[in-house]
XYZ file of C-alpha atoms in Angstrom:
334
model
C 21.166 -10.030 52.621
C 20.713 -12.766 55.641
C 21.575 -11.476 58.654
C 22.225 -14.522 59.824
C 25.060 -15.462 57.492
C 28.616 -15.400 58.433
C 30.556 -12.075 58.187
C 32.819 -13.558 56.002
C 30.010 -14.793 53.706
C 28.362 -11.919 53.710
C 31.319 -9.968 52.870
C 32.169 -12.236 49.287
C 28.682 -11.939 48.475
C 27.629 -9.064 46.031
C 24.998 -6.646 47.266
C 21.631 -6.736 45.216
C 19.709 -3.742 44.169
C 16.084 -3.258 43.117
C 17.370 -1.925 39.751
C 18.878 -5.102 37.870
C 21.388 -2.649 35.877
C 22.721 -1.281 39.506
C 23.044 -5.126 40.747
C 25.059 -6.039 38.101
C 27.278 -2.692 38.291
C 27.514 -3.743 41.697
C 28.646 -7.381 41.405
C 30.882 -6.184 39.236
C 32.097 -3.619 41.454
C 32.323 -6.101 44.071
C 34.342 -8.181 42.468
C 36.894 -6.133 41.191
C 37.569 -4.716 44.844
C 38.479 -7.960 45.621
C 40.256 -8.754 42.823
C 42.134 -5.865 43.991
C 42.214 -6.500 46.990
C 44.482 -9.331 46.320
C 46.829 -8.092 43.801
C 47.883 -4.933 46.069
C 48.473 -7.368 48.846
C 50.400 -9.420 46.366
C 52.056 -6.015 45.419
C 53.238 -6.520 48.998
C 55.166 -9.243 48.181
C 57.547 -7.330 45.622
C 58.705 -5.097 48.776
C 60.591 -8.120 49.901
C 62.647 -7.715 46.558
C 62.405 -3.681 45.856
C 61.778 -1.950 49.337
C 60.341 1.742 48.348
C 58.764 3.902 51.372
C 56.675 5.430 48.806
C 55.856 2.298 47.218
C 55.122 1.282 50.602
C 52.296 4.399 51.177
C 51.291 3.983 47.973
C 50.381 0.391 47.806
C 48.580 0.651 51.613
C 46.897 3.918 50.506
C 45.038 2.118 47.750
C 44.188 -1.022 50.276
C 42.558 1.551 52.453
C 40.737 3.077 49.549
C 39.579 -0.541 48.630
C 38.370 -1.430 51.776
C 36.120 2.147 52.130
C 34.908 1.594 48.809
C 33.952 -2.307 49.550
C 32.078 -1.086 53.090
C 30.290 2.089 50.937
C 29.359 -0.676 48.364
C 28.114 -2.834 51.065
C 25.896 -0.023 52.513
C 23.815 0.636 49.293
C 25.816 3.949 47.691
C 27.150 1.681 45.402
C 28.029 5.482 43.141
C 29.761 6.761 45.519
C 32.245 4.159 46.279
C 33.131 3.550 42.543
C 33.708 7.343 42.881
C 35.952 6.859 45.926
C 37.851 3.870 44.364
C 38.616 5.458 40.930
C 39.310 9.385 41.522
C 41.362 7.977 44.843
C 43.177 5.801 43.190
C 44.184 7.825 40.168
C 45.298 10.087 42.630
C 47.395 8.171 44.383
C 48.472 6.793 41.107
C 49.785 10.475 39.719
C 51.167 11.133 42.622
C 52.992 8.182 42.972
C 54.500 8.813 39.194
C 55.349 11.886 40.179
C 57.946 10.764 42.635
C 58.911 7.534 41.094
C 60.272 8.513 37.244
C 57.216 10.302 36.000
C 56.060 8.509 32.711
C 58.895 5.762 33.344
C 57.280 4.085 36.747
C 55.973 0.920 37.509
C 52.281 2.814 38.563
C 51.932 3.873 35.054
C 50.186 0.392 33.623
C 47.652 0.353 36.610
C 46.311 3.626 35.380
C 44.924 2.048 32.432
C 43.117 -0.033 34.974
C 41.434 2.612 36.688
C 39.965 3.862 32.938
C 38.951 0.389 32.117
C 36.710 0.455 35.823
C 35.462 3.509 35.785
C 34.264 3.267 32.212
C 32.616 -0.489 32.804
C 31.030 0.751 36.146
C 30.411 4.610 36.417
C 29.669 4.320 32.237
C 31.443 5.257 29.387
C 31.767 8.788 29.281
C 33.103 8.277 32.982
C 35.911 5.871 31.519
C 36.549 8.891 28.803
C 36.939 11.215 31.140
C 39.426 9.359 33.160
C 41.204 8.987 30.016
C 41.692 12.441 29.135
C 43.034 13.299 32.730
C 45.397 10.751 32.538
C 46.657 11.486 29.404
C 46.804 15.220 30.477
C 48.535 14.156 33.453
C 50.870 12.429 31.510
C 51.615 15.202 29.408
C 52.604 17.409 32.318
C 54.821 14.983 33.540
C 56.528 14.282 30.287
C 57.394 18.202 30.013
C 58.078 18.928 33.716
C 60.874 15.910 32.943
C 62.011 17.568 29.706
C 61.915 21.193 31.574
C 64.469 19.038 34.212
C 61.593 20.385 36.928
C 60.597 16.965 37.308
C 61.338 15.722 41.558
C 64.026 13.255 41.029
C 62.838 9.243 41.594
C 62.825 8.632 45.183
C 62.898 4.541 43.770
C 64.729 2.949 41.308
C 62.566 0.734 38.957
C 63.864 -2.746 39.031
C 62.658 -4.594 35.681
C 61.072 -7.083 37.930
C 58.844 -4.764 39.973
C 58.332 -3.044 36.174
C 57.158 -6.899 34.616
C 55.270 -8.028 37.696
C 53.050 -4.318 37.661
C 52.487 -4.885 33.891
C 51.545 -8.713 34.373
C 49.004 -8.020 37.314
C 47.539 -5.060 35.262
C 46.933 -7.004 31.841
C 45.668 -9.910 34.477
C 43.145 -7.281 35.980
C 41.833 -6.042 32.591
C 41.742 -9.549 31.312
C 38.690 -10.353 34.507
C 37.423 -7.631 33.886
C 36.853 -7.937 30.313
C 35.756 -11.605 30.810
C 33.261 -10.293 33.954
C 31.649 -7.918 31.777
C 31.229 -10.549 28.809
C 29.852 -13.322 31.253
C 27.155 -10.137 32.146
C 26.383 -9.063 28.874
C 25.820 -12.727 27.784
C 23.385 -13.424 30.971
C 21.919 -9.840 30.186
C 21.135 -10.979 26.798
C 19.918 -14.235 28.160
C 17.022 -12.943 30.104
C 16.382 -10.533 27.441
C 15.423 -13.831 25.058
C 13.865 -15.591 28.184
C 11.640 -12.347 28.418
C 11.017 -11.905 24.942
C 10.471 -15.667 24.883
C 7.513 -14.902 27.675
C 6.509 -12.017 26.355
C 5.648 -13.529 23.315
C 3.728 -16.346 25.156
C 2.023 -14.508 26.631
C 0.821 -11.980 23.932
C -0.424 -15.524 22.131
C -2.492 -16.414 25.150
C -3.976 -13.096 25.644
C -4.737 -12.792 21.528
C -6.805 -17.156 22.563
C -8.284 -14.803 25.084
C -9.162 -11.735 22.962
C -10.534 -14.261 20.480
C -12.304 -16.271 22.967
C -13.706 -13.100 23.976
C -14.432 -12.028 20.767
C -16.573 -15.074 19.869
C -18.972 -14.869 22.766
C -19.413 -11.366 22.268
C -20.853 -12.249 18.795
C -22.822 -14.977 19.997
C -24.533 -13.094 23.194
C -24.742 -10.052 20.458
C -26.572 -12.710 17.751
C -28.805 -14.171 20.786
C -30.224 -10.644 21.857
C -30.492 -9.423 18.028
C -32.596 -12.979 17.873
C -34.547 -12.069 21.104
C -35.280 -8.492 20.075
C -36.883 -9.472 16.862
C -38.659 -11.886 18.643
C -40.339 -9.256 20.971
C -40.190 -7.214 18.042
C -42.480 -9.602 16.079
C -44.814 -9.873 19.093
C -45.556 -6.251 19.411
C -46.330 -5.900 15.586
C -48.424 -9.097 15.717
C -49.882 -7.094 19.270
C -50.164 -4.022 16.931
C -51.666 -5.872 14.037
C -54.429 -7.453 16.005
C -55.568 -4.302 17.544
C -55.756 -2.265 14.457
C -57.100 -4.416 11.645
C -60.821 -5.422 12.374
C -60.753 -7.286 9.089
C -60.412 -10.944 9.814
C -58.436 -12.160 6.833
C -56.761 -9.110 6.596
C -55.477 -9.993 10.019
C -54.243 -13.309 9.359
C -52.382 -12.462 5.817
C -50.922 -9.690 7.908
C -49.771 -12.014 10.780
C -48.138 -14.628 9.171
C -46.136 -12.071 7.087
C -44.879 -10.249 10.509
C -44.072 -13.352 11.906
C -41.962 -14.799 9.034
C -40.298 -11.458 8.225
C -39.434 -10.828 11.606
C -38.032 -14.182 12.333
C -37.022 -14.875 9.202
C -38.600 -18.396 8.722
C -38.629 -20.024 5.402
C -42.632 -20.112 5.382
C -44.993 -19.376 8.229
C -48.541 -20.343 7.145
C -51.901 -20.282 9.011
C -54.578 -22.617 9.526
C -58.590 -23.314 11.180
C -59.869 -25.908 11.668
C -63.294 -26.565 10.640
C -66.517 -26.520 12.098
C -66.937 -30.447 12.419
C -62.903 -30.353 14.054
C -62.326 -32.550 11.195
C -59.665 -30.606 8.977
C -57.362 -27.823 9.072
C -57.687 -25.657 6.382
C -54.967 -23.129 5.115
C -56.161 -19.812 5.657
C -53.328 -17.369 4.509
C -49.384 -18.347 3.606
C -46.277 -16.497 2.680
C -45.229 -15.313 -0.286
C -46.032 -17.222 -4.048
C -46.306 -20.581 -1.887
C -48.810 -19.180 0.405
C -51.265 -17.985 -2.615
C -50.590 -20.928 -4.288
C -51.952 -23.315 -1.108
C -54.702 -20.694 -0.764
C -56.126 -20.889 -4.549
C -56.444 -24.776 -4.641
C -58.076 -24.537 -1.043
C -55.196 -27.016 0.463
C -56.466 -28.474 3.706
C -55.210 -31.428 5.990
C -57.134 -33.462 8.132
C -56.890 -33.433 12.033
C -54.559 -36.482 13.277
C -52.576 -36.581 10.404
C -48.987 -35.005 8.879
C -47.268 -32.699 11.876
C -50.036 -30.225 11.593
C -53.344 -32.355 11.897
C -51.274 -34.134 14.353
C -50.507 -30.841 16.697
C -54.481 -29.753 16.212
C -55.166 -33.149 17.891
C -53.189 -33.221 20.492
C -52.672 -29.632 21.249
C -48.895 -29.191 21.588
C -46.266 -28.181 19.534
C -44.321 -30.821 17.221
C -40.692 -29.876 16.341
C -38.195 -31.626 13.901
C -35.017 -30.498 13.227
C -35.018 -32.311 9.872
C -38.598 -32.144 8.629
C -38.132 -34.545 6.215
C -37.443 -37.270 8.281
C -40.741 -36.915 10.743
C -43.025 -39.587 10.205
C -46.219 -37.509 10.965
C -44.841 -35.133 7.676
C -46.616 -34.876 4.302
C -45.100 -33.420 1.710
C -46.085 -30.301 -0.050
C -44.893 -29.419 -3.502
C -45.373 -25.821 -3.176
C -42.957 -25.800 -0.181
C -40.218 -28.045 -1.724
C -37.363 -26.823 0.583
């Protein structure tokens, strides 16, 4: 909280806690001390109509207990002072019965008050708890009055004092009620609004995973690709140095080289003595013993072949067909 804030700000502002649950026990804490606060000064009021002297200590012991319990709850040990305010207060509340009527006085009603707190901030079993004492308490007093051991009433109940307890007690459980609904409905609120993110963000990191995914595949692909590569080197490396037979050689190199990078048709080629054609040496598969049997040959400077042989370099199409420099072949229709 700002130091720098009035006291009296300060003061009507609920503490915050790192743990949301403890904030909004707190605020809710918070706010029924003050709701308190003023209905036992109003309970002041009903003095001007029903003077008691132990109305009068019972009403300004319950003030003090609110206003330790609102400076403990200000200090952090926001526990202890819903401890303080509810045993206290039920205390003073028995007590009080005791010498005003027993089961018959006006403090009677507020005791279901102190159930309904304890239970909404110290938790259920708390509110249980505070039950069964008062109902035990109310027991005792209902046979000390039959036994006639009962202390006689110090105060005589008006019906006025009687209605006005009862009215500021269903008024009390009525905000409280309504407090707790408002922070259940804000609870389940940021529940969505987290589920809500949650969600989003489980869908972006899945775009990521995928993402992810896909390049691992495609840098996985790319050095399969690049290992057969250097693969197909080192058994073309390997071929040369072991087979002494020249067309052994070649059959055996264009075979490594279009099994290991799995062309369509990889076919070899010299050219002449006179440089003037480029015939077809050794071929893959049926196409490549077809070409060889009817001696196929091309002549230098013309179809993509001839073409590279004259001008030494490479010639690449990514749609063969549509290369100018190309001449068909029927054994190699695809």
């Amino acid at each position: 909280m700002n130091p720098s804030m009035p006291l009296w700000r300060r003061l009507l502002t609920p503490p915050v806690f790192d743990d949301e649950d403890k904030t909004r026990n707190g605020r809710t804490l918070h706010t029924v001390l003050l709701t308190m606060f003023v209905v036992t000064l109003a309970a002041y009021v009903l003095l001007i109509f029903d003077y008691g002297l132990i109305r009068l200590i019972a009403i300004s012991s319950i003030v003090a207990i609110e206003i330790i319990s609102f400076a403990l709850l200000h200090s952090g040990r926001l526990r202890l002072a819903a401890l303080v305010f509810c045993i206290v207060s039920w205390l003073v509340l028995v007590v009080a019965l005791v010498f005003t009527g027993g089961m018959g006085g006006a403090a009677l009603p507020v005791q279901v008050l102190i159930v309904v707190i304890a239970g909404l901030i110290l938790g259920g079993t708390s509110g249980i708890i505070f039950a069964g004492l008062s109902s035990l308490a109310g027991l005792g007093m209902m046979l000390a009055e039959i036994n006639g051991i009962l202390p006689t009433s110090m105060i005589e109940n008006s019906p006025i004092s009687y209605w006005v307890f009862i009215v500021l007690t269903f008024i009390s459980c009525a905000g409280l009620i309504n407090l707790t609904t408002n922070s259940l409905k804000e609870a389940i609120e940021r529940a969505r609004h987290n589920a809500a993110a949650q969600a989003a963000a489980n869908k972006e990191l899945q775009a990521i995973r995928a993402s992810l995914e896909d390049q691992v595949t495609e840098r996985t692909g790319a050095l399969e690709q690049r290992s057969r590569y250097l693969q197909a080197t080192i058994e073309v490396g390997r071929a040369a140095a072991s087979i002494l037979d020249t067309e052994q050689l070649i059959q055996q190199t264009v075979d490594l080289i279009q099994e290991q990078f799995q062309l369509y048709y990889a076919g070899l080629f010299l050219v002449d003595a006179e440089g003037e054609w480029a015939i077809h040496k050794a071929g893959t598969g049926q196409a490549g013993r077809a070409l060889l049997r009817r001696g196929h040959r091309i002549r230098v400077g013309t179809g993509m072949i001839g073409w590279s042989i004259a001008n030494a370099a490479p010639r690449i199409a990514q749609i063969a067909a549509d290369d100018a420099q190309r001449l068909a072949t029927t054994e190699l229709p695809n």
